[in-house]
Short mmCIF file of C-alpha atoms in Angstrom, two decimals:
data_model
loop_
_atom_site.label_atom_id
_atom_site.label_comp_id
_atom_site.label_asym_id
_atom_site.label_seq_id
_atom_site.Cartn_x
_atom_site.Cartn_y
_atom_site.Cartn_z
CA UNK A 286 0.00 0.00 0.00
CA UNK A 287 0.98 3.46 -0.32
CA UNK A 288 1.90 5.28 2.71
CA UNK A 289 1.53 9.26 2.84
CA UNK A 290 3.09 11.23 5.00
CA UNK A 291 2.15 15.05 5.54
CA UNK A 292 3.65 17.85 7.04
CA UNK A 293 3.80 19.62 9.25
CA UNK A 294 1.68 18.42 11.79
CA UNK A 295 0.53 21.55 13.10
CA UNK A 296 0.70 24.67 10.72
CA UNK A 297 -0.14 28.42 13.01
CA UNK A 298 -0.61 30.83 10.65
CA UNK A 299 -2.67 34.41 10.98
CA UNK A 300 -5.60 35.16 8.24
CA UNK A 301 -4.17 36.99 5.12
CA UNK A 302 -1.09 34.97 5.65
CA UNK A 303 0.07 32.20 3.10
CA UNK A 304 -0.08 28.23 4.14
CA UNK A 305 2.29 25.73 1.93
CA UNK A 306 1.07 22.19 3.45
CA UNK A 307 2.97 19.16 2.12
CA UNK A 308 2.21 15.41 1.31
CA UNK A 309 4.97 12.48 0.44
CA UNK A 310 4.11 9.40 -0.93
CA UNK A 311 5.89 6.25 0.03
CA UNK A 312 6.05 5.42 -4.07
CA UNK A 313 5.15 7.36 -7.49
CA UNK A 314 1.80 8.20 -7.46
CA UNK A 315 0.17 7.03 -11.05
CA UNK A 316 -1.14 9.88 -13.06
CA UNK A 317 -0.57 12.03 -9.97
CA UNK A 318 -3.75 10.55 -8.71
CA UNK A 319 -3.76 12.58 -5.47
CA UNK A 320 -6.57 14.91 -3.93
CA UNK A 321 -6.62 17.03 -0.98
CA UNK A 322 -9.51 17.69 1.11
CA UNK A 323 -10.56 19.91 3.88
CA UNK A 324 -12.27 19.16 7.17
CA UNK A 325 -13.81 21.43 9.85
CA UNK A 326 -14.91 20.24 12.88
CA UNK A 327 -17.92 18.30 13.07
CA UNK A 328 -18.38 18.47 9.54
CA UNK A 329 -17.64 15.83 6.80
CA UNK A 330 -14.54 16.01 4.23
CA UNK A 331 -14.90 18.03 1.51
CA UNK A 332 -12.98 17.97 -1.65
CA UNK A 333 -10.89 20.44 -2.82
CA UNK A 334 -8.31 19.37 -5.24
CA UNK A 335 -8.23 16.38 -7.53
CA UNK A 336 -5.41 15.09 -9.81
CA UNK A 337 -2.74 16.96 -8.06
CA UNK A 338 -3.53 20.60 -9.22
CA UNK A 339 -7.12 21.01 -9.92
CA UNK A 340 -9.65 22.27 -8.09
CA UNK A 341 -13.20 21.29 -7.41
CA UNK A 342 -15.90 22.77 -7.95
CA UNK A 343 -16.78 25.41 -6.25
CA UNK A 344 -13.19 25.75 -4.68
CA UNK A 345 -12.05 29.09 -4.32
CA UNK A 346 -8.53 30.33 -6.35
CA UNK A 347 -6.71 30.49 -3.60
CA UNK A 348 -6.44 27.20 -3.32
CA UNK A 349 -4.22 25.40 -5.41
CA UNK A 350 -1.80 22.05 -5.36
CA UNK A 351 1.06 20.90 -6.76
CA UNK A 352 3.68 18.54 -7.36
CA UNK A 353 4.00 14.87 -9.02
CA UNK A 354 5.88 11.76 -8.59
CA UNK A 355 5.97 11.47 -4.71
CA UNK A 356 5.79 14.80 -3.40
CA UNK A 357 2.55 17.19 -3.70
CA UNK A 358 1.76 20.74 -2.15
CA UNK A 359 -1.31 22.64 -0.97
CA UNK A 360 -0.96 26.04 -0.80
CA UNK A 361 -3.50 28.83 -0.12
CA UNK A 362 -2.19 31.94 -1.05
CA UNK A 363 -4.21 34.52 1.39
CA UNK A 364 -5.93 32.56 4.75
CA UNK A 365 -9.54 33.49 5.49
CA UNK A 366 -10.87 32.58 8.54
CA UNK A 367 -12.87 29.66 7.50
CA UNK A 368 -9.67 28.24 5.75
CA UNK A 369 -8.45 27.06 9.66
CA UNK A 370 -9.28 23.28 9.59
CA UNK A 371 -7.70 20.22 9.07
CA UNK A 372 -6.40 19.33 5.70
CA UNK A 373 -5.83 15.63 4.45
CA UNK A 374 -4.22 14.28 1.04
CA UNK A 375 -5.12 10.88 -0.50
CA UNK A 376 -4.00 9.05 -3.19
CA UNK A 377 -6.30 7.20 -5.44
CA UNK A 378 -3.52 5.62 -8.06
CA UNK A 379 -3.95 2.34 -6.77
CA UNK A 380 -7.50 0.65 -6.15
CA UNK A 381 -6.72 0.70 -2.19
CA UNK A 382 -7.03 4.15 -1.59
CA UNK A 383 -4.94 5.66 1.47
CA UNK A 384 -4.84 9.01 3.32
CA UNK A 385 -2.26 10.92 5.10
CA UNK A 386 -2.51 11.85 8.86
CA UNK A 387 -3.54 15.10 7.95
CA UNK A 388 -1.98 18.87 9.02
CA UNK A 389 -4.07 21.13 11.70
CA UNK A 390 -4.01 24.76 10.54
CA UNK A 391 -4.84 27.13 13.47
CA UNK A 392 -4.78 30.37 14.40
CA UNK A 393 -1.82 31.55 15.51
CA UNK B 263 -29.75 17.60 -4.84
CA UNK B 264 -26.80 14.74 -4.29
CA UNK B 265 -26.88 13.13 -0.72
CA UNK B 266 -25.83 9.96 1.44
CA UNK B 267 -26.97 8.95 4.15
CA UNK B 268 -25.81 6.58 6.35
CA UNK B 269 -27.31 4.51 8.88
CA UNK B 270 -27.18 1.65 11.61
CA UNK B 271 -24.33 2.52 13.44
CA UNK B 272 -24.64 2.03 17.24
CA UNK B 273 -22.96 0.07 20.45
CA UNK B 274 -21.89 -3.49 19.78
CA UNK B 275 -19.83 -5.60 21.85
CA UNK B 276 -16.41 -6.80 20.93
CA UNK B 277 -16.98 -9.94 18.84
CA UNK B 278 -20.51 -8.60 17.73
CA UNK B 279 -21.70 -7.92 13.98
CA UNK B 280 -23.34 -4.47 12.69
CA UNK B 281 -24.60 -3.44 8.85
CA UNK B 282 -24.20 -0.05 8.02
CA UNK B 283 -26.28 1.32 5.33
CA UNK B 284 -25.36 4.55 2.90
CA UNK B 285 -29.07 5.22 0.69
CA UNK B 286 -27.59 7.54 -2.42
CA UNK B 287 -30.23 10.23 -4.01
CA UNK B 288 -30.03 12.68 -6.63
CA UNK B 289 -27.59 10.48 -9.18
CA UNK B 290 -27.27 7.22 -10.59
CA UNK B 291 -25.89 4.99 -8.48
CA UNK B 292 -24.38 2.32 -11.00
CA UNK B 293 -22.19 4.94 -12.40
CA UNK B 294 -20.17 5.59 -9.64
CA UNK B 295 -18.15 3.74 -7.43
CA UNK B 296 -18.13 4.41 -3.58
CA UNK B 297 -16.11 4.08 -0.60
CA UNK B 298 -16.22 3.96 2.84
CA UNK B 299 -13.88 5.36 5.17
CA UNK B 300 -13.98 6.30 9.07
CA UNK B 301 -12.61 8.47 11.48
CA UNK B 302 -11.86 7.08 15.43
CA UNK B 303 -12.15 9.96 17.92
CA UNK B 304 -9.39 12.62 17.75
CA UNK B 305 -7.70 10.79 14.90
CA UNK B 306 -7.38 11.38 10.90
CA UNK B 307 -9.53 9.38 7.70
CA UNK B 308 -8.97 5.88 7.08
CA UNK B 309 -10.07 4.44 3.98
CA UNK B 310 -12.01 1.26 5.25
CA UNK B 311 -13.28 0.21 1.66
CA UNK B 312 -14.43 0.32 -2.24
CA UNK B 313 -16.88 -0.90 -4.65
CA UNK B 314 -17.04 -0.91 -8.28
CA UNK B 315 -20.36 0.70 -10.25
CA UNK B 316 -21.69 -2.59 -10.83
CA UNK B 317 -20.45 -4.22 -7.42
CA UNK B 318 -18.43 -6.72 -9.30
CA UNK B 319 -15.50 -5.40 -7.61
CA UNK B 320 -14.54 -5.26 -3.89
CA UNK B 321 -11.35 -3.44 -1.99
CA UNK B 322 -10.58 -3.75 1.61
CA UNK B 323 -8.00 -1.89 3.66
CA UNK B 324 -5.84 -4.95 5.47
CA UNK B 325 -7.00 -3.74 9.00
CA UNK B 326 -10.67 -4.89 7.73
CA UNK B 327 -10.02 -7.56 5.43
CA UNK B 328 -11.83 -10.47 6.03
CA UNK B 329 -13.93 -9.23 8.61
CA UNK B 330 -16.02 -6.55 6.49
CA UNK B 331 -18.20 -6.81 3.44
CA UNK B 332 -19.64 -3.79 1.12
CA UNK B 333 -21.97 -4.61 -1.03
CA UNK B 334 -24.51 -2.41 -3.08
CA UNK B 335 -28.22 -2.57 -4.46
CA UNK B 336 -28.58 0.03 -7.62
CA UNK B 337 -32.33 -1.02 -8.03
CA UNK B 338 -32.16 0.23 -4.38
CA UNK B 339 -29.78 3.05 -4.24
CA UNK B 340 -28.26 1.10 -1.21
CA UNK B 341 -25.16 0.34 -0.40
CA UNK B 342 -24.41 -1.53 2.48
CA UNK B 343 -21.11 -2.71 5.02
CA UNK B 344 -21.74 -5.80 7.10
CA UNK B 345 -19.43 -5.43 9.64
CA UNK B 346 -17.80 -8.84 11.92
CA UNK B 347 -15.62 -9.77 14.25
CA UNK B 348 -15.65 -5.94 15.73
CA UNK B 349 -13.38 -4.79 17.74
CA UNK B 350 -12.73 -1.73 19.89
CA UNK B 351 -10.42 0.08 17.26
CA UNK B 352 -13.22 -0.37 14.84
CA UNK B 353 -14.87 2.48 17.07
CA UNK B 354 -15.30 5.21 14.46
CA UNK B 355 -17.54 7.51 12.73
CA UNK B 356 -17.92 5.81 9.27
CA UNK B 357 -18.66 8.10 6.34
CA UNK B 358 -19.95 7.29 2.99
CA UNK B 359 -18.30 8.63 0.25
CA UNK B 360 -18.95 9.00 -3.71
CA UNK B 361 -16.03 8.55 -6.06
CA UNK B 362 -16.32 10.56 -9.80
CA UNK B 363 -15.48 7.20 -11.46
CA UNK B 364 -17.43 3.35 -11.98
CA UNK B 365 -14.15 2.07 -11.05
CA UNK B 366 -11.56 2.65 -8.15
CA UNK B 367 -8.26 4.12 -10.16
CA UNK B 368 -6.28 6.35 -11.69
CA UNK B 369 -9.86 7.60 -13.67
CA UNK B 370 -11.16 9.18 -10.35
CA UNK B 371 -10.80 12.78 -9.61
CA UNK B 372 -11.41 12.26 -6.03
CA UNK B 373 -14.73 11.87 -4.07
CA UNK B 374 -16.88 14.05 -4.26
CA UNK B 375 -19.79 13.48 -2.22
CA UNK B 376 -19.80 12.45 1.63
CA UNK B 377 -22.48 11.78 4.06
CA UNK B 378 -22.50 13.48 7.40
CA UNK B 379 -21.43 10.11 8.96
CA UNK B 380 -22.82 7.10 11.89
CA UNK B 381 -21.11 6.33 14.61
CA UNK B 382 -20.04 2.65 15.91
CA UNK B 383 -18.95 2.09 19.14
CA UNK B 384 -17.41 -1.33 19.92
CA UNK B 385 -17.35 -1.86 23.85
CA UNK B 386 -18.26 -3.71 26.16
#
């Protein structure tokens, strides 16, 4: 299976400040098969970016990922309030999906 | 308007058996396969499991395998995940989750639609 790892652990950032989250895979991803999503407490996942760099719909711009091979990037360019959740890759190259352990972005 | 919901979760004793159910509305279930993954308290997603469009084809994450079973009725927009052998790390919210592809690959862009979740507690 393929293991991802993300980091940091903890991101504290301020709003209007600029978050760079990261995600390693154990091996290649295929077709940089890798989505991010975003969860806020007591709420369901929701999906924000699909095949490395594009983003759902509905997603605001200031979203956006990155990256291919093993190692992939979400980075939202100006933090909003809302934006301070926990974020989670997955990879979906292989038919048994796996997630990372996700990053916490908070308020600093 | 897309939705899942899930169903049947609950307290079961170590040992016991529990079906969760996930009915789909607002798209055609056949064309899409589905997933379901959970969340134990405090702790990050774990995909549990996947199911081909036309059910023909299961996936299991190892700490599951051979314990758990999803299975899907289209005519019923149904999909269900018979759950034995439980244990207390199966304790979890399980969500239901819709994939943008019949088949679980490289074709998906992600999933797309998740249900707000039922909780299983295994204790005894």
């Amino acid at each position: 299976d393929i293991v991802l790892t993300q980091s940091p652990g903890t991101l504290s950032l301020s709003p209007g400040e600029r978050a760079t989250l990261s995600c390693r895979a154990s091996q290649t991803i295929t077709s940089n098969s890798l989505a991010w999503y975003q969860q806020r407490p007591g709420q369901a996942p929701r999906l924000l970016i699909h095949g490395a760099s594009s983003r759902a719909t509905g997603i605001p711009d200031r979203f956006s990922g990155s990256g291919s091979g093993t190692d992939f990037t979400l980075t939202i360019s100006r933090l909003e309030p809302e934006d301070f959740a926990v974020y989670y890759c997955q990879q979906y190259g292989t038919s048994l999906y796996t997630f990372g352990q996700g990053t916490k972005l908070e308020i600093k | 308007e897309v939705q899942l919901l899930e169903s049947g979760g609950g307290l079961v004793q170590p040992g016991g058996s529990l079906r969760l159910s996930c009915a789909a509305s607002g798209f055609t279930l056949s064309s899409y396969a589905m997933s379901w993954v959970r969340q134990a308290p405090g702790k990050g997603l774990e995909w549990v499991s996947g199911i081909s469009g036309s059910g023909s084809n299961t996936y299991y994450a190892d700490s599951v395998k051979g314990r758990f079973t999803f299975s899907r009725d289209n005519s019923k927009n149904t999909l269900y995940l018979q759950m034995n052998s439980l244990r207390a790390e199966d304790t979890a919210v399980y969500y239901c989750a819709k994939d943008t592809s019949v088949v679980l690959s490289s074709w998906s862009d992600g999933m797309d639609v998740w249900g707000q979740g039922t909780t299983v507690i295994v204790s005894s």
